[in-house]
Amino acid sequence: MATPGRPPLDPAELEPILIAVLDIVEEKSSRAISYKDVSERSGASVGKLQHHFGTRDELLRRAFEYRLLEITESMRTAVETPGTPTERLAAVANDVAYRGAWRRATAWIDLVGRSVDSGDYLDLTQQVTRAWREVFTRLIHEGREAGEFELRGTVEEVVDHIIIAADGMTIHSIASGRENSKETSARNRRIFIRCLELELGVAI
């Protein structure tokens, strides 16, 4: 989505800019973002960045949106692939807990923090959360109907527990530090899988 009043950038130009922002957030945090750094990393001029995004805050929001919705789309793709509900749930769990975990964690923590006093960031946070809930709700319904899952509570309660577990993994990833991200992601995946197994009464 382009900033109101500004023409959209070609996707081939936009993607390197957003990736550059995410790289800087991953390395230094969003507080260190400057147009100059993003320009040097992406090859886009400072003038182009200022013209298209207007504010540094909007540049950050667009980058977070790009990353988190990319993960959400990968989860939706996993849901649509052939396989049993359990097999597809395992693929989704890998997206949530392991693939690109550090980058997702840095984007999500920053986004949630900014949602406290920003309606735009809150809207994006809620959009991502709704999408994740839809993915897990669909898989749980399908697994229960197929006789694969035996839920410990209602579908809504189980999905709540899964979302809370995913958010907890994000905090754990950040608290463990980037230098330990590979080991932390592997451990988080095991824990998340165990959470799903307990909630759904299935071996994954």
PDB file of N, CA and C in Angstrom, residues 58-117:
ATOM      1  N   GLU A  58       6.643   5.728   9.114  1.00  0.00           N
ATOM      2  CA  GLU A  58       5.917   5.030   8.050  1.00  0.00           C
ATOM      3  C   GLU A  58       6.817   4.024   7.352  1.00  0.00           C
ATOM      4  N   LEU A  59       8.073   4.371   7.171  1.00  0.00           N
ATOM      5  CA  LEU A  59       9.036   3.440   6.571  1.00  0.00           C
ATOM      6  C   LEU A  59       9.149   2.174   7.422  1.00  0.00           C
ATOM      7  N   LEU A  60       9.233   2.339   8.730  1.00  0.00           N
ATOM      8  CA  LEU A  60       9.304   1.198   9.630  1.00  0.00           C
ATOM      9  C   LEU A  60       8.028   0.364   9.574  1.00  0.00           C
ATOM     10  N   ARG A  61       6.904   1.026   9.607  1.00  0.00           N
ATOM     11  CA  ARG A  61       5.627   0.298   9.601  1.00  0.00           C
ATOM     12  C   ARG A  61       5.493  -0.551   8.346  1.00  0.00           C
ATOM     13  N   ARG A  62       5.881   0.013   7.210  1.00  0.00           N
ATOM     14  CA  ARG A  62       5.790  -0.733   5.954  1.00  0.00           C
ATOM     15  C   ARG A  62       6.714  -1.934   5.966  1.00  0.00           C
ATOM     16  N   ALA A  63       7.900  -1.789   6.553  1.00  0.00           N
ATOM     17  CA  ALA A  63       8.829  -2.913   6.621  1.00  0.00           C
ATOM     18  C   ALA A  63       8.288  -4.011   7.534  1.00  0.00           C
ATOM     19  N   PHE A  64       7.738  -3.636   8.676  1.00  0.00           N
ATOM     20  CA  PHE A  64       7.150  -4.629   9.576  1.00  0.00           C
ATOM     21  C   PHE A  64       5.986  -5.340   8.895  1.00  0.00           C
ATOM     22  N   GLU A  65       5.169  -4.566   8.211  1.00  0.00           N
ATOM     23  CA  GLU A  65       4.035  -5.147   7.483  1.00  0.00           C
ATOM     24  C   GLU A  65       4.526  -6.162   6.453  1.00  0.00           C
ATOM     25  N   TYR A  66       5.541  -5.794   5.705  1.00  0.00           N
ATOM     26  CA  TYR A  66       6.104  -6.676   4.678  1.00  0.00           C
ATOM     27  C   TYR A  66       6.565  -7.990   5.295  1.00  0.00           C
ATOM     28  N   ARG A  67       7.327  -7.912   6.388  1.00  0.00           N
ATOM     29  CA  ARG A  67       7.881  -9.122   6.992  1.00  0.00           C
ATOM     30  C   ARG A  67       6.809 -10.000   7.614  1.00  0.00           C
ATOM     31  N   LEU A  68       5.940  -9.420   8.405  1.00  0.00           N
ATOM     32  CA  LEU A  68       4.974 -10.220   9.153  1.00  0.00           C
ATOM     33  C   LEU A  68       3.885 -10.791   8.254  1.00  0.00           C
ATOM     34  N   LEU A  69       3.485 -10.049   7.239  1.00  0.00           N
ATOM     35  CA  LEU A  69       2.483 -10.584   6.315  1.00  0.00           C
ATOM     36  C   LEU A  69       3.100 -11.621   5.388  1.00  0.00           C
ATOM     37  N   GLU A  70       4.410 -11.524   5.143  1.00  0.00           N
ATOM     38  CA  GLU A  70       5.115 -12.551   4.381  1.00  0.00           C
ATOM     39  C   GLU A  70       5.055 -13.884   5.127  1.00  0.00           C
ATOM     40  N   ILE A  71       5.290 -13.848   6.433  1.00  0.00           N
ATOM     41  CA  ILE A  71       5.206 -15.059   7.238  1.00  0.00           C
ATOM     42  C   ILE A  71       3.777 -15.584   7.254  1.00  0.00           C
ATOM     43  N   THR A  72       2.814 -14.678   7.392  1.00  0.00           N
ATOM     44  CA  THR A  72       1.414 -15.080   7.408  1.00  0.00           C
ATOM     45  C   THR A  72       1.028 -15.762   6.100  1.00  0.00           C
ATOM     46  N   GLU A  73       1.504 -15.227   4.985  1.00  0.00           N
ATOM     47  CA  GLU A  73       1.198 -15.821   3.688  1.00  0.00           C
ATOM     48  C   GLU A  73       1.828 -17.204   3.568  1.00  0.00           C
ATOM     49  N   SER A  74       3.037 -17.374   4.111  1.00  0.00           N
ATOM     50  CA  SER A  74       3.681 -18.686   4.105  1.00  0.00           C
ATOM     51  C   SER A  74       2.862 -19.680   4.916  1.00  0.00           C
ATOM     52  N   MET A  75       2.323 -19.248   6.035  1.00  0.00           N
ATOM     53  CA  MET A  75       1.460 -20.112   6.852  1.00  0.00           C
ATOM     54  C   MET A  75       0.213 -20.508   6.085  1.00  0.00           C
ATOM     55  N   ARG A  76      -0.386 -19.553   5.398  1.00  0.00           N
ATOM     56  CA  ARG A  76      -1.591 -19.856   4.614  1.00  0.00           C
ATOM     57  C   ARG A  76      -1.286 -20.828   3.484  1.00  0.00           C
ATOM     58  N   THR A  77      -0.113 -20.680   2.879  1.00  0.00           N
ATOM     59  CA  THR A  77       0.294 -21.608   1.826  1.00  0.00           C
ATOM     60  C   THR A  77       0.430 -23.023   2.383  1.00  0.00           C
ATOM     61  N   ALA A  78       1.017 -23.131   3.577  1.00  0.00           N
ATOM     62  CA  ALA A  78       1.165 -24.441   4.217  1.00  0.00           C
ATOM     63  C   ALA A  78      -0.192 -25.081   4.490  1.00  0.00           C
ATOM     64  N   VAL A  79      -1.170 -24.281   4.850  1.00  0.00           N
ATOM     65  CA  VAL A  79      -2.512 -24.792   5.119  1.00  0.00           C
ATOM     66  C   VAL A  79      -3.132 -25.383   3.853  1.00  0.00           C
ATOM     67  N   GLU A  80      -2.821 -24.771   2.704  1.00  0.00           N
ATOM     68  CA  GLU A  80      -3.426 -25.189   1.436  1.00  0.00           C
ATOM     69  C   GLU A  80      -2.699 -26.354   0.769  1.00  0.00           C
ATOM     70  N   THR A  81      -1.521 -26.732   1.250  1.00  0.00           N
ATOM     71  CA  THR A  81      -0.769 -27.810   0.609  1.00  0.00           C
ATOM     72  C   THR A  81      -1.395 -29.155   0.961  1.00  0.00           C
ATOM     73  N   PRO A  82      -1.197 -30.157   0.091  1.00  0.00           N
ATOM     74  CA  PRO A  82      -1.752 -31.492   0.376  1.00  0.00           C
ATOM     75  C   PRO A  82      -1.157 -32.060   1.657  1.00  0.00           C
ATOM     76  N   GLY A  83      -1.940 -32.851   2.348  1.00  0.00           N
ATOM     77  CA  GLY A  83      -1.464 -33.481   3.570  1.00  0.00           C
ATOM     78  C   GLY A  83      -2.550 -33.517   4.619  1.00  0.00           C
ATOM     79  N   THR A  84      -2.289 -34.276   5.653  1.00  0.00           N
ATOM     80  CA  THR A  84      -3.249 -34.350   6.754  1.00  0.00           C
ATOM     81  C   THR A  84      -3.198 -33.053   7.558  1.00  0.00           C
ATOM     82  N   PRO A  85      -4.227 -32.787   8.357  1.00  0.00           N
ATOM     83  CA  PRO A  85      -4.166 -31.599   9.225  1.00  0.00           C
ATOM     84  C   PRO A  85      -2.936 -31.590  10.126  1.00  0.00           C
ATOM     85  N   THR A  86      -2.520 -32.749  10.628  1.00  0.00           N
ATOM     86  CA  THR A  86      -1.341 -32.825  11.480  1.00  0.00           C
ATOM     87  C   THR A  86      -0.077 -32.452  10.713  1.00  0.00           C
ATOM     88  N   GLU A  87       0.054 -32.947   9.494  1.00  0.00           N
ATOM     89  CA  GLU A  87       1.224 -32.630   8.678  1.00  0.00           C
ATOM     90  C   GLU A  87       1.274 -31.153   8.339  1.00  0.00           C
ATOM     91  N   ARG A  88       0.120 -30.584   8.021  1.00  0.00           N
ATOM     92  CA  ARG A  88       0.099 -29.165   7.675  1.00  0.00           C
ATOM     93  C   ARG A  88       0.331 -28.294   8.905  1.00  0.00           C
ATOM     94  N   LEU A  89      -0.154 -28.744  10.056  1.00  0.00           N
ATOM     95  CA  LEU A  89       0.092 -28.023  11.304  1.00  0.00           C
ATOM     96  C   LEU A  89       1.583 -28.003  11.626  1.00  0.00           C
ATOM     97  N   ALA A  90       2.270 -29.102  11.370  1.00  0.00           N
ATOM     98  CA  ALA A  90       3.718 -29.160  11.604  1.00  0.00           C
ATOM     99  C   ALA A  90       4.444 -28.152  10.723  1.00  0.00           C
ATOM    100  N   ALA A  91       3.991 -28.006   9.473  1.00  0.00           N
ATOM    101  CA  ALA A  91       4.610 -27.036   8.571  1.00  0.00           C
ATOM    102  C   ALA A  91       4.371 -25.606   9.055  1.00  0.00           C
ATOM    103  N   VAL A  92       3.169 -25.338   9.528  1.00  0.00           N
ATOM    104  CA  VAL A  92       2.856 -24.010  10.058  1.00  0.00           C
ATOM    105  C   VAL A  92       3.694 -23.732  11.310  1.00  0.00           C
ATOM    106  N   ALA A  93       3.827 -24.730  12.167  1.00  0.00           N
ATOM    107  CA  ALA A  93       4.624 -24.561  13.391  1.00  0.00           C
ATOM    108  C   ALA A  93       6.064 -24.217  13.056  1.00  0.00           C
ATOM    109  N   ASN A  94       6.583 -24.782  11.981  1.00  0.00           N
ATOM    110  CA  ASN A  94       7.954 -24.479  11.572  1.00  0.00           C
ATOM    111  C   ASN A  94       8.084 -23.011  11.157  1.00  0.00           C
ATOM    112  N   ASP A  95       7.063 -22.493  10.463  1.00  0.00           N
ATOM    113  CA  ASP A  95       7.062 -21.078  10.083  1.00  0.00           C
ATOM    114  C   ASP A  95       7.013 -20.179  11.315  1.00  0.00           C
ATOM    115  N   VAL A  96       6.194 -20.567  12.279  1.00  0.00           N
ATOM    116  CA  VAL A  96       5.998 -19.734  13.467  1.00  0.00           C
ATOM    117  C   VAL A  96       7.226 -19.743  14.366  1.00  0.00           C
ATOM    118  N   ALA A  97       7.783 -20.934  14.593  1.00  0.00           N
ATOM    119  CA  ALA A  97       8.776 -21.087  15.645  1.00  0.00           C
ATOM    120  C   ALA A  97      10.220 -21.128  15.170  1.00  0.00           C
ATOM    121  N   TYR A  98      10.446 -21.363  13.891  1.00  0.00           N
ATOM    122  CA  TYR A  98      11.829 -21.612  13.484  1.00  0.00           C
ATOM    123  C   TYR A  98      12.285 -20.755  12.308  1.00  0.00           C
ATOM    124  N   ARG A  99      11.553 -20.778  11.198  1.00  0.00           N
ATOM    125  CA  ARG A  99      12.037 -20.119   9.981  1.00  0.00           C
ATOM    126  C   ARG A  99      12.123 -18.610  10.185  1.00  0.00           C
ATOM    127  N   GLY A 100      13.330 -18.054  10.058  1.00  0.00           N
ATOM    128  CA  GLY A 100      13.512 -16.607  10.207  1.00  0.00           C
ATOM    129  C   GLY A 100      13.069 -16.080  11.553  1.00  0.00           C
ATOM    130  N   ALA A 101      13.259 -16.901  12.603  1.00  0.00           N
ATOM    131  CA  ALA A 101      12.685 -16.572  13.911  1.00  0.00           C
ATOM    132  C   ALA A 101      13.216 -15.265  14.488  1.00  0.00           C
ATOM    133  N   TRP A 102      14.524 -15.018  14.367  1.00  0.00           N
ATOM    134  CA  TRP A 102      15.079 -13.793  14.954  1.00  0.00           C
ATOM    135  C   TRP A 102      14.527 -12.559  14.263  1.00  0.00           C
ATOM    136  N   ARG A 103      14.465 -12.596  12.943  1.00  0.00           N
ATOM    137  CA  ARG A 103      13.946 -11.433  12.225  1.00  0.00           C
ATOM    138  C   ARG A 103      12.478 -11.210  12.546  1.00  0.00           C
ATOM    139  N   ARG A 104      11.703 -12.278  12.618  1.00  0.00           N
ATOM    140  CA  ARG A 104      10.296 -12.129  12.982  1.00  0.00           C
ATOM    141  C   ARG A 104      10.166 -11.568  14.386  1.00  0.00           C
ATOM    142  N   ALA A 105      11.001 -12.066  15.312  1.00  0.00           N
ATOM    143  CA  ALA A 105      10.915 -11.619  16.703  1.00  0.00           C
ATOM    144  C   ALA A 105      11.225 -10.130  16.828  1.00  0.00           C
ATOM    145  N   THR A 106      12.274  -9.660  16.161  1.00  0.00           N
ATOM    146  CA  THR A 106      12.635  -8.245  16.269  1.00  0.00           C
ATOM    147  C   THR A 106      11.535  -7.355  15.689  1.00  0.00           C
ATOM    148  N   ALA A 107      10.941  -7.787  14.577  1.00  0.00           N
ATOM    149  CA  ALA A 107       9.859  -6.998  13.971  1.00  0.00           C
ATOM    150  C   ALA A 107       8.614  -7.004  14.854  1.00  0.00           C
ATOM    151  N   TRP A 108       8.266  -8.179  15.381  1.00  0.00           N
ATOM    152  CA  TRP A 108       7.024  -8.291  16.155  1.00  0.00           C
ATOM    153  C   TRP A 108       7.113  -7.544  17.482  1.00  0.00           C
ATOM    154  N   ILE A 109       8.239  -7.680  18.188  1.00  0.00           N
ATOM    155  CA  ILE A 109       8.404  -6.977  19.460  1.00  0.00           C
ATOM    156  C   ILE A 109       8.322  -5.471  19.255  1.00  0.00           C
ATOM    157  N   ASP A 110       8.990  -4.975  18.225  1.00  0.00           N
ATOM    158  CA  ASP A 110       8.972  -3.542  17.947  1.00  0.00           C
ATOM    159  C   ASP A 110       7.565  -3.080  17.581  1.00  0.00           C
ATOM    160  N   LEU A 111       6.896  -3.867  16.742  1.00  0.00           N
ATOM    161  CA  LEU A 111       5.541  -3.511  16.314  1.00  0.00           C
ATOM    162  C   LEU A 111       4.583  -3.455  17.500  1.00  0.00           C
ATOM    163  N   VAL A 112       4.625  -4.459  18.354  1.00  0.00           N
ATOM    164  CA  VAL A 112       3.721  -4.492  19.510  1.00  0.00           C
ATOM    165  C   VAL A 112       4.008  -3.313  20.439  1.00  0.00           C
ATOM    166  N   GLY A 113       5.285  -3.011  20.664  1.00  0.00           N
ATOM    167  CA  GLY A 113       5.625  -1.879  21.514  1.00  0.00           C
ATOM    168  C   GLY A 113       5.079  -0.567  20.981  1.00  0.00           C
ATOM    169  N   ARG A 114       5.166  -0.381  19.681  1.00  0.00           N
ATOM    170  CA  ARG A 114       4.679   0.857  19.069  1.00  0.00           C
ATOM    171  C   ARG A 114       3.147   0.912  19.020  1.00  0.00           C
ATOM    172  N   SER A 115       2.501  -0.250  19.150  1.00  0.00           N
ATOM    173  CA  SER A 115       1.042  -0.300  19.105  1.00  0.00           C
ATOM    174  C   SER A 115       0.394   0.327  20.333  1.00  0.00           C
ATOM    175  N   VAL A 116       1.175   0.512  21.397  1.00  0.00           N
ATOM    176  CA  VAL A 116       0.636   1.078  22.632  1.00  0.00           C
ATOM    177  C   VAL A 116       0.079   2.478  22.399  1.00  0.00           C
ATOM    178  N   ASP A 117       0.769   3.264  21.564  1.00  0.00           N
ATOM    179  CA  ASP A 117       0.321   4.646  21.369  1.00  0.00           C
ATOM    180  C   ASP A 117       0.188   5.023  19.890  1.00  0.00           C
TER     181      ASP A 117
END
